[in-house]
PDB file of C-alpha atoms in Angstrom:
ATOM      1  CA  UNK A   1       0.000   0.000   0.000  1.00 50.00           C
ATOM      2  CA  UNK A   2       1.764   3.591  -1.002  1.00 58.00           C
ATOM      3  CA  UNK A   3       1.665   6.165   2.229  1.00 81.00           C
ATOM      4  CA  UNK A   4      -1.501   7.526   3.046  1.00 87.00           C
ATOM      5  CA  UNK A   5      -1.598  11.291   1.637  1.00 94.00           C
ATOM      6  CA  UNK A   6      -2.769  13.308   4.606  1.00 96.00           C
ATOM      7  CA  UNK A   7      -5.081  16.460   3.624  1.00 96.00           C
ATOM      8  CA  UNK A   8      -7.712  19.289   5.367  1.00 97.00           C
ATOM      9  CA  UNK A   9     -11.752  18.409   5.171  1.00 97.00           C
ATOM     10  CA  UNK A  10     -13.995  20.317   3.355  1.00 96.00           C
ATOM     11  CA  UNK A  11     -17.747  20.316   3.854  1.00 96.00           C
ATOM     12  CA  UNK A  12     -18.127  17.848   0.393  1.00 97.00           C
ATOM     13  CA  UNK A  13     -16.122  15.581   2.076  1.00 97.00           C
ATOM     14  CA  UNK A  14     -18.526  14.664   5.408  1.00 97.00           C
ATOM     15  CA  UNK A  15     -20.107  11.568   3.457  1.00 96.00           C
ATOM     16  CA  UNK A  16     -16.737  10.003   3.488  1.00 96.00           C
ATOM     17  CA  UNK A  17     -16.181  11.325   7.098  1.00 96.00           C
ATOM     18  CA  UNK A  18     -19.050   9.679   8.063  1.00 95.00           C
ATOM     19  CA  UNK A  19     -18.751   6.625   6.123  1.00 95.00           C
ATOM     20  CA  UNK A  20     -14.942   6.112   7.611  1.00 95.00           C
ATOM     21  CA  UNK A  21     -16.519   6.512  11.221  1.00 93.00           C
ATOM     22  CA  UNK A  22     -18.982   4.624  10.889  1.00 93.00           C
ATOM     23  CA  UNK A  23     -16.514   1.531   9.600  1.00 93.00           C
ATOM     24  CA  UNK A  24     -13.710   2.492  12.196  1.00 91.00           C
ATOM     25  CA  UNK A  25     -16.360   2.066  15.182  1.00 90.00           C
ATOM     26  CA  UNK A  26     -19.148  -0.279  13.787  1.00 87.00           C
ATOM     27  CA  UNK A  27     -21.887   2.196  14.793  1.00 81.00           C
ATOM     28  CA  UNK A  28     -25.387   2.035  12.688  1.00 78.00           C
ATOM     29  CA  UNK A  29     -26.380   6.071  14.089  1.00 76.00           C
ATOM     30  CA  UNK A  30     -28.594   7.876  11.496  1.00 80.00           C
ATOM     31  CA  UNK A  31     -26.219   9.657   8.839  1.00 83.00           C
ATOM     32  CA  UNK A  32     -27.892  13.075   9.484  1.00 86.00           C
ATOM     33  CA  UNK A  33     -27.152  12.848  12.779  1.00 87.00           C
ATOM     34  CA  UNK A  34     -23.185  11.719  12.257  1.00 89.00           C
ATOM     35  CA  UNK A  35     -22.955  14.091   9.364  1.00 93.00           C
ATOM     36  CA  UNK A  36     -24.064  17.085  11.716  1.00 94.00           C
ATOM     37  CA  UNK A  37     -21.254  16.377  13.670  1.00 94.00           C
ATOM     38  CA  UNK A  38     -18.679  16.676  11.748  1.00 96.00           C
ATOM     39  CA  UNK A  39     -20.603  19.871  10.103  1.00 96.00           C
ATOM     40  CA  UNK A  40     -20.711  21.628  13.403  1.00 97.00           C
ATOM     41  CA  UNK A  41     -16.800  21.098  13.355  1.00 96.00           C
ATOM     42  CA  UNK A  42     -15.835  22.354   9.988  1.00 97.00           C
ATOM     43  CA  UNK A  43     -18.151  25.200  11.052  1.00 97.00           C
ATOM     44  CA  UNK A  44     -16.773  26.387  14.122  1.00 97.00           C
ATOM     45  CA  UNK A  45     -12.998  24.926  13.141  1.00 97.00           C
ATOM     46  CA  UNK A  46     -13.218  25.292   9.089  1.00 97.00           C
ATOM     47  CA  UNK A  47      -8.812  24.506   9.753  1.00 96.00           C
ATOM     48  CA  UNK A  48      -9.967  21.342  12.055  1.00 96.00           C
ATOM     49  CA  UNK A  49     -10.964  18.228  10.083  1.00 97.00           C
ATOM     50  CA  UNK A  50      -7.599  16.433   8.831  1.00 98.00           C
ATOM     51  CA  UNK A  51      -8.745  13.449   6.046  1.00 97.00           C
ATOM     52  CA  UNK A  52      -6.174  10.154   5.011  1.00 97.00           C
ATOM     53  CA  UNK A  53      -6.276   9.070   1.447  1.00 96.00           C
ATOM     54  CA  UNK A  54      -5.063   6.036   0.358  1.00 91.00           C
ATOM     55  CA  UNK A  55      -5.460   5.538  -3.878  1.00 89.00           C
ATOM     56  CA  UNK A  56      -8.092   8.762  -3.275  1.00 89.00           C
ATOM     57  CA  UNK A  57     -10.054   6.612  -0.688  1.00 93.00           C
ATOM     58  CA  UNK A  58     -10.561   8.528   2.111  1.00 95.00           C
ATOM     59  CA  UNK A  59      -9.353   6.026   5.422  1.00 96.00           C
ATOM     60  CA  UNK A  60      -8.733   7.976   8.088  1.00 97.00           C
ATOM     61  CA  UNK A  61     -10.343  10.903   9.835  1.00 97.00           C
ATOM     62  CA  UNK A  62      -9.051  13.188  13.027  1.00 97.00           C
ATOM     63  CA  UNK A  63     -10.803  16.333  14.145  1.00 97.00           C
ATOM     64  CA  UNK A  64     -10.298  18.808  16.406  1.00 98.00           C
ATOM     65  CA  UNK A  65     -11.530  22.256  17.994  1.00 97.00           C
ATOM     66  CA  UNK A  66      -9.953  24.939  20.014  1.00 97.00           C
ATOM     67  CA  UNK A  67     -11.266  26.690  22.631  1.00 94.00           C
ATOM     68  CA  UNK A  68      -8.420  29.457  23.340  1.00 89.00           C
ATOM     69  CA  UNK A  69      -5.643  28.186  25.041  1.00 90.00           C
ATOM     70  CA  UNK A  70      -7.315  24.564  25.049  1.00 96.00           C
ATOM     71  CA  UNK A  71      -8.136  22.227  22.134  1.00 97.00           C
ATOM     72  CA  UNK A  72     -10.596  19.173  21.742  1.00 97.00           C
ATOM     73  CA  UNK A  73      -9.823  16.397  19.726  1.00 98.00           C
ATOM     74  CA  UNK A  74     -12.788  14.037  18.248  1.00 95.00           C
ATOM     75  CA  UNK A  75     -13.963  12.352  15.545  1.00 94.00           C
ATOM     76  CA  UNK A  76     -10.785  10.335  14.772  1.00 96.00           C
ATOM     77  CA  UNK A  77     -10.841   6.794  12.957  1.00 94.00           C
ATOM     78  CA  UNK A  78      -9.121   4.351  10.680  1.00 95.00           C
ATOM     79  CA  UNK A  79     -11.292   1.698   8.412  1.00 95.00           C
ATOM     80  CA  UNK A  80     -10.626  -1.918   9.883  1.00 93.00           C
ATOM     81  CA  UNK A  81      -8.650  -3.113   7.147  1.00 93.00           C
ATOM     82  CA  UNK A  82      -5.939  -0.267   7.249  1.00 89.00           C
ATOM     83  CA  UNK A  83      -5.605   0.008  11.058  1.00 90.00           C
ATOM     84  CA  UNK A  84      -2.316  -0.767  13.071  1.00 88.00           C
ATOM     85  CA  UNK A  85      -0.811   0.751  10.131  1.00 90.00           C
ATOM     86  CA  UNK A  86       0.356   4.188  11.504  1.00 92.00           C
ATOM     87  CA  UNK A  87      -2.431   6.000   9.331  1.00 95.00           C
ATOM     88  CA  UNK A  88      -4.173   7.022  12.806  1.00 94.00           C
ATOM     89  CA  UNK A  89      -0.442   8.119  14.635  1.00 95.00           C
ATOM     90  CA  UNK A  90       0.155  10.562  11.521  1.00 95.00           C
ATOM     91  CA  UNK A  91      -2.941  11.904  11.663  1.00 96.00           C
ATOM     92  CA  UNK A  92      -2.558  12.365  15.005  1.00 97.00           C
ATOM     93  CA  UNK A  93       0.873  14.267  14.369  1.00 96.00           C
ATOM     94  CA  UNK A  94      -0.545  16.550  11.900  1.00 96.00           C
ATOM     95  CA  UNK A  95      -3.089  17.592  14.361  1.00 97.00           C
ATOM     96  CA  UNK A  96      -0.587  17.975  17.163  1.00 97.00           C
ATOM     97  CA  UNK A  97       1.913  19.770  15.038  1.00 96.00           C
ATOM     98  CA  UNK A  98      -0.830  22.201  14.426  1.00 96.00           C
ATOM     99  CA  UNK A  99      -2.134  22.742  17.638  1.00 96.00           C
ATOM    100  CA  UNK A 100       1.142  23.400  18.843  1.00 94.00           C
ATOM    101  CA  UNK A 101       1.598  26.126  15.877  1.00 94.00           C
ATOM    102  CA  UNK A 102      -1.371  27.855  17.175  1.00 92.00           C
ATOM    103  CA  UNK A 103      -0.103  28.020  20.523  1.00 93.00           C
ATOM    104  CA  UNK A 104      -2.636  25.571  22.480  1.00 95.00           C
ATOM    105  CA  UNK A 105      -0.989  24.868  25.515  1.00 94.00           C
ATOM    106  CA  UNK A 106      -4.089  22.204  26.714  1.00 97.00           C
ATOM    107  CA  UNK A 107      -5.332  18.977  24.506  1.00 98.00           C
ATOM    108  CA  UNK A 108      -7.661  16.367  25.486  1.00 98.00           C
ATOM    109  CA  UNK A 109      -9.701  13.959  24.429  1.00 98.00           C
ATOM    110  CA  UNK A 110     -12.217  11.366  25.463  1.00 98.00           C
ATOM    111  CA  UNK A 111     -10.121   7.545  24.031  1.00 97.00           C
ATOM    112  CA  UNK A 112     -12.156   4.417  23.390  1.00 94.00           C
ATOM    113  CA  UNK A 113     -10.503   1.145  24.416  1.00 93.00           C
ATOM    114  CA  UNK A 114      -9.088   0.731  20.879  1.00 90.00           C
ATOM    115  CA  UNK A 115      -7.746   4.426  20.681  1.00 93.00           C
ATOM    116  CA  UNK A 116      -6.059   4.565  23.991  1.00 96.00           C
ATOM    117  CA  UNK A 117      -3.056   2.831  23.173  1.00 95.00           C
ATOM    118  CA  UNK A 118      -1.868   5.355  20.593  1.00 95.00           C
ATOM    119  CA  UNK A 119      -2.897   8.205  22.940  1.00 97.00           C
ATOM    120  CA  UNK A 120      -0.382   6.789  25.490  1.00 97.00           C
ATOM    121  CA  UNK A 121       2.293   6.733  23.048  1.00 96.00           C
ATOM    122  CA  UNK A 122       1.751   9.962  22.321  1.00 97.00           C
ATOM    123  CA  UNK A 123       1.659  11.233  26.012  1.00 97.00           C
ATOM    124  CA  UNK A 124      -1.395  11.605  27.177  1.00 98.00           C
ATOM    125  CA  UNK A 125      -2.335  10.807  30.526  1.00 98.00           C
ATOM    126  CA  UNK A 126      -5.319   9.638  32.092  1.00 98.00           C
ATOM    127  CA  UNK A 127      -7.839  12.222  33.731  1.00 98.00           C
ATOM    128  CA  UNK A 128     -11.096  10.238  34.489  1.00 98.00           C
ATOM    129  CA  UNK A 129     -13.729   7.970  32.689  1.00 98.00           C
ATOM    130  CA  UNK A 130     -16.768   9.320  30.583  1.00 98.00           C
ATOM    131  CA  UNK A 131     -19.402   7.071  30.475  1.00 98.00           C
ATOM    132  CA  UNK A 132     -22.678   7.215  28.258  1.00 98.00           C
ATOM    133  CA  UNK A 133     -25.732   6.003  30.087  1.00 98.00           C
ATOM    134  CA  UNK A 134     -29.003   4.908  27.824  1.00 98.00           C
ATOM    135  CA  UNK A 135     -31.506   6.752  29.895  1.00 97.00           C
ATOM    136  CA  UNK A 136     -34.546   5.757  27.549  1.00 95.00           C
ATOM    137  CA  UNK A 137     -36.087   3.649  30.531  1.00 95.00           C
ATOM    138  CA  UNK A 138     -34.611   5.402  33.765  1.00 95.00           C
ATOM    139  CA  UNK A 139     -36.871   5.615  36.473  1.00 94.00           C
ATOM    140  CA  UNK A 140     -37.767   9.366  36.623  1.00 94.00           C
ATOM    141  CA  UNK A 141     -40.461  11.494  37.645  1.00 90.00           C
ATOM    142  CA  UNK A 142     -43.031  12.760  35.486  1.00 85.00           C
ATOM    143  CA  UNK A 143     -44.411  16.110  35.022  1.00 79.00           C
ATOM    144  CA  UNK A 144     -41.598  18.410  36.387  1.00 88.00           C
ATOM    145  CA  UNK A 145     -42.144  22.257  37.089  1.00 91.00           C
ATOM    146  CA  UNK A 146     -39.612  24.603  36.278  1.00 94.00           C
ATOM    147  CA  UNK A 147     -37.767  24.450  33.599  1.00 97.00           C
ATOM    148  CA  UNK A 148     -38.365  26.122  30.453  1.00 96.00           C
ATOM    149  CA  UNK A 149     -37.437  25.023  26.943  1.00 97.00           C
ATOM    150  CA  UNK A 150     -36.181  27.657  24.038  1.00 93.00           C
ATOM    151  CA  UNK A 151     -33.915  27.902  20.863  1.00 91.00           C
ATOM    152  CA  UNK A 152     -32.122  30.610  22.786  1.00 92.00           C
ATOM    153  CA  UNK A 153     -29.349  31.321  25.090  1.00 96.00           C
ATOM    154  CA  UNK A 154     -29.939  33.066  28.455  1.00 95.00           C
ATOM    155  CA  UNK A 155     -26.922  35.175  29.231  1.00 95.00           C
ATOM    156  CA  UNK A 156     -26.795  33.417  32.574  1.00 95.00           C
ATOM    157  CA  UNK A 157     -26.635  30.125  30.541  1.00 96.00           C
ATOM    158  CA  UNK A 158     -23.948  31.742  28.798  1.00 96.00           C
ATOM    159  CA  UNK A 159     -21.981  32.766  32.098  1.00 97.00           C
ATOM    160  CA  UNK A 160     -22.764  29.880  33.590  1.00 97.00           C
ATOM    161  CA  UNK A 161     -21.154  27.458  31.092  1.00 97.00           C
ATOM    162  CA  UNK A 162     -18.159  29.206  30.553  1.00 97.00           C
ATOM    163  CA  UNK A 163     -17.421  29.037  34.309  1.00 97.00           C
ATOM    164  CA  UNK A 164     -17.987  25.615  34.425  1.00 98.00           C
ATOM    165  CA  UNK A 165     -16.119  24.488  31.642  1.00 97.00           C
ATOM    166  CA  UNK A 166     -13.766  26.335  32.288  1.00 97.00           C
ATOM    167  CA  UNK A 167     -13.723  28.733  28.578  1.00 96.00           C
ATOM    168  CA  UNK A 168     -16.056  30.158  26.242  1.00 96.00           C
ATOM    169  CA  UNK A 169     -17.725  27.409  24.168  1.00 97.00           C
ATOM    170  CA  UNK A 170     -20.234  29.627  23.118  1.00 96.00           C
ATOM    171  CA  UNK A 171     -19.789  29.243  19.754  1.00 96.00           C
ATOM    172  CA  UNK A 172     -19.931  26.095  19.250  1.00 97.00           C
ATOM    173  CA  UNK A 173     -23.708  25.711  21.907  1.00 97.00           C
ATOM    174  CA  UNK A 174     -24.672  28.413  19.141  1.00 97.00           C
ATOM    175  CA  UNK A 175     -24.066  25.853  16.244  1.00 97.00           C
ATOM    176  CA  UNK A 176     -26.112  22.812  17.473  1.00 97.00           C
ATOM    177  CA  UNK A 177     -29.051  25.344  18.066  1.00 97.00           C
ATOM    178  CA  UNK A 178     -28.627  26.226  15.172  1.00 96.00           C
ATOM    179  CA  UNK A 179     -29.337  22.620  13.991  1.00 95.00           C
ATOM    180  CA  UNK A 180     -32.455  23.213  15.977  1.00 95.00           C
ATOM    181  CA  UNK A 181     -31.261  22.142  19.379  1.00 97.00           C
ATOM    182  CA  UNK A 182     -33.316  22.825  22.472  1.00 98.00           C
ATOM    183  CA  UNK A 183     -31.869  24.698  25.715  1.00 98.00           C
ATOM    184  CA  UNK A 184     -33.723  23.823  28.902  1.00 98.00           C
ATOM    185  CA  UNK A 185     -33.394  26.184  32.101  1.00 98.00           C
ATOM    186  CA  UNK A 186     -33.516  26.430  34.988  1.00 97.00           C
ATOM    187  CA  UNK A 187     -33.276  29.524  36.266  1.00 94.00           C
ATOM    188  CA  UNK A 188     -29.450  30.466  37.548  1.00 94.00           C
ATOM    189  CA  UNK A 189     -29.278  27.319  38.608  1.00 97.00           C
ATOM    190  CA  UNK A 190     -28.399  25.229  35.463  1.00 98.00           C
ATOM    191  CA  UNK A 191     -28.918  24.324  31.987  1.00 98.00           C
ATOM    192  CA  UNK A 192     -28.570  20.998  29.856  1.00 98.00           C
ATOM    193  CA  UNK A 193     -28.979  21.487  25.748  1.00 98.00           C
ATOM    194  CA  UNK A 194     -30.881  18.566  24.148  1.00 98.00           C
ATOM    195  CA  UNK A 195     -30.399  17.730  20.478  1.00 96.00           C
ATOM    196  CA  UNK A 196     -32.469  14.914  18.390  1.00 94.00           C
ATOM    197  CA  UNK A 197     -31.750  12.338  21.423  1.00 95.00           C
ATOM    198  CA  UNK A 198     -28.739  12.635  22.788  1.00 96.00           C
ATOM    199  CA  UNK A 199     -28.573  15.332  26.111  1.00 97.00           C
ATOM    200  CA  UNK A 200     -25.467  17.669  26.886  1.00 97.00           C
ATOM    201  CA  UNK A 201     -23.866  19.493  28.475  1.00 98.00           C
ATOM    202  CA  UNK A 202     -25.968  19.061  31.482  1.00 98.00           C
ATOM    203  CA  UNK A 203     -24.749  21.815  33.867  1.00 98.00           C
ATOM    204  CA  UNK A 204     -26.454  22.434  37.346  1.00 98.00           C
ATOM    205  CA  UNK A 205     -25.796  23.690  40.341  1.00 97.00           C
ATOM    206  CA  UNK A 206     -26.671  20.783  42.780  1.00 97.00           C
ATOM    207  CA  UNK A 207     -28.188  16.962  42.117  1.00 97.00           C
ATOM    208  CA  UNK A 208     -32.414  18.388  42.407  1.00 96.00           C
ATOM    209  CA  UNK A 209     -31.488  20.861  39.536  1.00 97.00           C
ATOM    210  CA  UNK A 210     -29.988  18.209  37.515  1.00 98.00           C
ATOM    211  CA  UNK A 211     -32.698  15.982  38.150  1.00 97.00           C
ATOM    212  CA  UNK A 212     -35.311  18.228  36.550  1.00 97.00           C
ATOM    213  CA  UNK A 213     -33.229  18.777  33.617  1.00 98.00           C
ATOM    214  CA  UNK A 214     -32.963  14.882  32.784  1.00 97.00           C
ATOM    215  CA  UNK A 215     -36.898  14.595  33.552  1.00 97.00           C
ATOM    216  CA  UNK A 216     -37.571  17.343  31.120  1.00 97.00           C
ATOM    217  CA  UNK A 217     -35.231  16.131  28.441  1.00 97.00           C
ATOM    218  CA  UNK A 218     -36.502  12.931  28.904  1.00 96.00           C
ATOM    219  CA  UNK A 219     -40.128  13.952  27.962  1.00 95.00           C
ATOM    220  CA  UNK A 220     -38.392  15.744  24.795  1.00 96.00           C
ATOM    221  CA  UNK A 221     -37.336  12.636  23.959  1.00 96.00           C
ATOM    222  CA  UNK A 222     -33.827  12.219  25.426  1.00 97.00           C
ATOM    223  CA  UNK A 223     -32.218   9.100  25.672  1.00 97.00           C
ATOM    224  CA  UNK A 224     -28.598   9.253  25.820  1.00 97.00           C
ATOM    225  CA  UNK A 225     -26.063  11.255  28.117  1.00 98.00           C
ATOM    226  CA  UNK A 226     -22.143  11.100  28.751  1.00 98.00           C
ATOM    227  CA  UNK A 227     -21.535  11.276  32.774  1.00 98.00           C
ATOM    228  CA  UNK A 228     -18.114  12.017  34.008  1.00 98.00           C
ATOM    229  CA  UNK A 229     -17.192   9.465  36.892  1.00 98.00           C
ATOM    230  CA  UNK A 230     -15.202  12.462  38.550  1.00 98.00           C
ATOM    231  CA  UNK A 231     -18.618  13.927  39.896  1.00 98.00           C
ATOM    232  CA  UNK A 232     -20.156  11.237  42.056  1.00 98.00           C
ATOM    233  CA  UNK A 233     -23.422  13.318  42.436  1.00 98.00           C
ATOM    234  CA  UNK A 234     -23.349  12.663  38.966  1.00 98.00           C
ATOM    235  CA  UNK A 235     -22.679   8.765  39.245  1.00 98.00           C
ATOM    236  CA  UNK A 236     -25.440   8.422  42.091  1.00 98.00           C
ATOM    237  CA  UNK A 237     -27.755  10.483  40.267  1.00 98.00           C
ATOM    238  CA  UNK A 238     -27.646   7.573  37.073  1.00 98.00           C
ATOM    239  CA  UNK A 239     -26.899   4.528  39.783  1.00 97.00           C
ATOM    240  CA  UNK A 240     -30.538   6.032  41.374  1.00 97.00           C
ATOM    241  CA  UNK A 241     -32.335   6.288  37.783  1.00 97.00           C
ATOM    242  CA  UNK A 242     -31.217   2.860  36.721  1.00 97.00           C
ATOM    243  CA  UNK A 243     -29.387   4.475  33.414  1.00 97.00           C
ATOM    244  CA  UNK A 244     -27.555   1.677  31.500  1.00 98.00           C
ATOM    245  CA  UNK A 245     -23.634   2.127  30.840  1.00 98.00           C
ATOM    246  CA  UNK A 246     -23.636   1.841  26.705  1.00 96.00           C
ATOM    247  CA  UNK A 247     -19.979   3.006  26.519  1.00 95.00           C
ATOM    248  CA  UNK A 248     -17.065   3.912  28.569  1.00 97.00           C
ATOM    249  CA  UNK A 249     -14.055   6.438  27.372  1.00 97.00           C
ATOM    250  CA  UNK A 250     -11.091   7.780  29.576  1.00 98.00           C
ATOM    251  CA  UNK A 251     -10.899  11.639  29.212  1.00 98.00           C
ATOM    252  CA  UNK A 252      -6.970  12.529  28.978  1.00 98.00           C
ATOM    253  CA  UNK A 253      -5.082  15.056  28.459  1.00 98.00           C
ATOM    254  CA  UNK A 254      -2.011  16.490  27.007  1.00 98.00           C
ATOM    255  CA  UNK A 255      -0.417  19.757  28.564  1.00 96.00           C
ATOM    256  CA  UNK A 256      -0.982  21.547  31.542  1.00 95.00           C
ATOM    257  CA  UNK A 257      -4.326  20.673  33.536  1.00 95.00           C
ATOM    258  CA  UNK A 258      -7.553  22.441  32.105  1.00 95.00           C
ATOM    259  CA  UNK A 259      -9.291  23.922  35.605  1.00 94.00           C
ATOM    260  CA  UNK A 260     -13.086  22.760  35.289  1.00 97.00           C
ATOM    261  CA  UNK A 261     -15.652  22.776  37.878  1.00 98.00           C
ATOM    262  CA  UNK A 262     -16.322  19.154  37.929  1.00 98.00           C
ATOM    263  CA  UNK A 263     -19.215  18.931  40.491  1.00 98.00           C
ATOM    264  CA  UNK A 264     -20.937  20.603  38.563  1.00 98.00           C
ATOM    265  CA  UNK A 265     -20.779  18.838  35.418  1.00 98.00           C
ATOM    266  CA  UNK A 266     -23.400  16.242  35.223  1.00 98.00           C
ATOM    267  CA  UNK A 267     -23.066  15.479  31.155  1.00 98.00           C
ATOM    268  CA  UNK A 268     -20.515  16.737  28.596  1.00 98.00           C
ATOM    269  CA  UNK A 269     -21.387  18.178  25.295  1.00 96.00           C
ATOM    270  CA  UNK A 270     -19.992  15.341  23.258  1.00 93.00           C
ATOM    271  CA  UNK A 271     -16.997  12.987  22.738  1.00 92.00           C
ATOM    272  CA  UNK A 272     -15.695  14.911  19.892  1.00 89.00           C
ATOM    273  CA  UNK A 273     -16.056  18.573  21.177  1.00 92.00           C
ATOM    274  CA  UNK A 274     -15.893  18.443  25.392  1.00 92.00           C
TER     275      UNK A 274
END
């Protein structure tokens, strides 16, 4: 096989994207719904999609966004037949090499079991797990007061998530409502975003408020979230609701730590974007 000629995405080239993740992780998710994720990236990051072409077959993907001094990396994968090759460690490089030219001084990631070998090589270093719970038959309550549901962005929301996370994500919140997500509230006391199924962030104040969130998104139609194991509010909250562990990452990181308020955090936005 002749080396893999590495290359930037372009928004013609999601089907591929999709079709390589799909391959590289055996998932059978609704294109729409994979293609909107790597749309959201080459809108917020047009720079951040990096493609592998082998005889002008696109095999490899590796993604990434920034978020000032701190970078995400997502939506990376090799087709089966073409893995353990080294096409995933140079596309790795390439994004590494660039986020170092742009003076990121923070990576991380969320690595699946097959992934987290090459992360290791690389240097990254084990934060804590992120798991994604199928909430579709948790035990919840029903018809929660509250919390209101909009297409728009309270400034407290706003506030609220940047001080959480830790940096201002607001651009990318702004492109999943724009792909007609909903943002449910409760008032200066936390927030969660809900888009088709799947439900993140979830950010709230204290265990009650996050409760009311998941009740409401569940009635929207909700059935997926990604829990960190670092907030065990968080943990007890899905041990209580009987939500069923789909998949389990490790979050790492390369660089200096990235100061988050973890407690607080009772679902990330996504594997791919933090």
């Amino acid at each position: 096989m002749a080396e893999a000629v590495i290359r930037l995405a372009a928004h013609r080239d999601i089907p591929w994207m999709v079709e390589v993740f799909r391959r590289a992780y055996e998932v059978e998710e609704d294109f729409s719904c994979m293609a909107a994720s790597f749309d959201v990236n080459l809108e917020v990051q047009p720079d951040g999609c990096f493609l592998a072409l082998s005889c002008g077959r696109v095999v490899g993907i590796a993604c990434y966004v920034t978020y000032d001094g701190l970078a995400w990396v997502g939506l990376v994968g090799v087709v089966p037949e073409l893995q353990r090759r080294g096409i995933g460690t140079r596309l790795m490089r390439r994004v590494l090499d660039k986020l170092r030219e742009a003076g990121v001084t923070t990576i991380r990631l969320d690595a699946s079991e097959a992934g987290y070998g090459l992360y290791k090589r690389l240097g990254f270093i084990d934060e804590y797990k992120t798991i994604t719970y199928d909430i579709g038959d948790a035990r919840l309550p029903t018809n929660v007061e509250g919390v209101e549901v909009s297409h728009d962005i309270p400034k407290y929301v706003m506030e609220l998530d940047k001080a959480v996370f830790g940096t201002d994500r607001l651009r990318v919140i702004k492109a999943w409502v724009k792909r007609s997500a909903k943002i449910l509230t409760v008032k200066n006391k936390g927030y969660c975003m809900l888009w088709n199924t799947k439900l993140g962030p979830l950010i709230a104040k204290d265990p009650d408020t996050a409760l009311m969130l998941l009740v409401k998104a569940r009635e929207l139609g909700a059935t997926s979230i990604i829990v960190p194991d670092a907030n065990p509010q968080a943990m007890k909250l899905m041990n209580e609701i009987g939500g069923k562990i789909t998949i389990t990452c490790t979050r790492m990181r390369l660089g200096s730590k990235h100061a988050e308020d973890i407690k607080k955090i009772f679902g990330i936005l996504n594997y791919a974007k933090g």
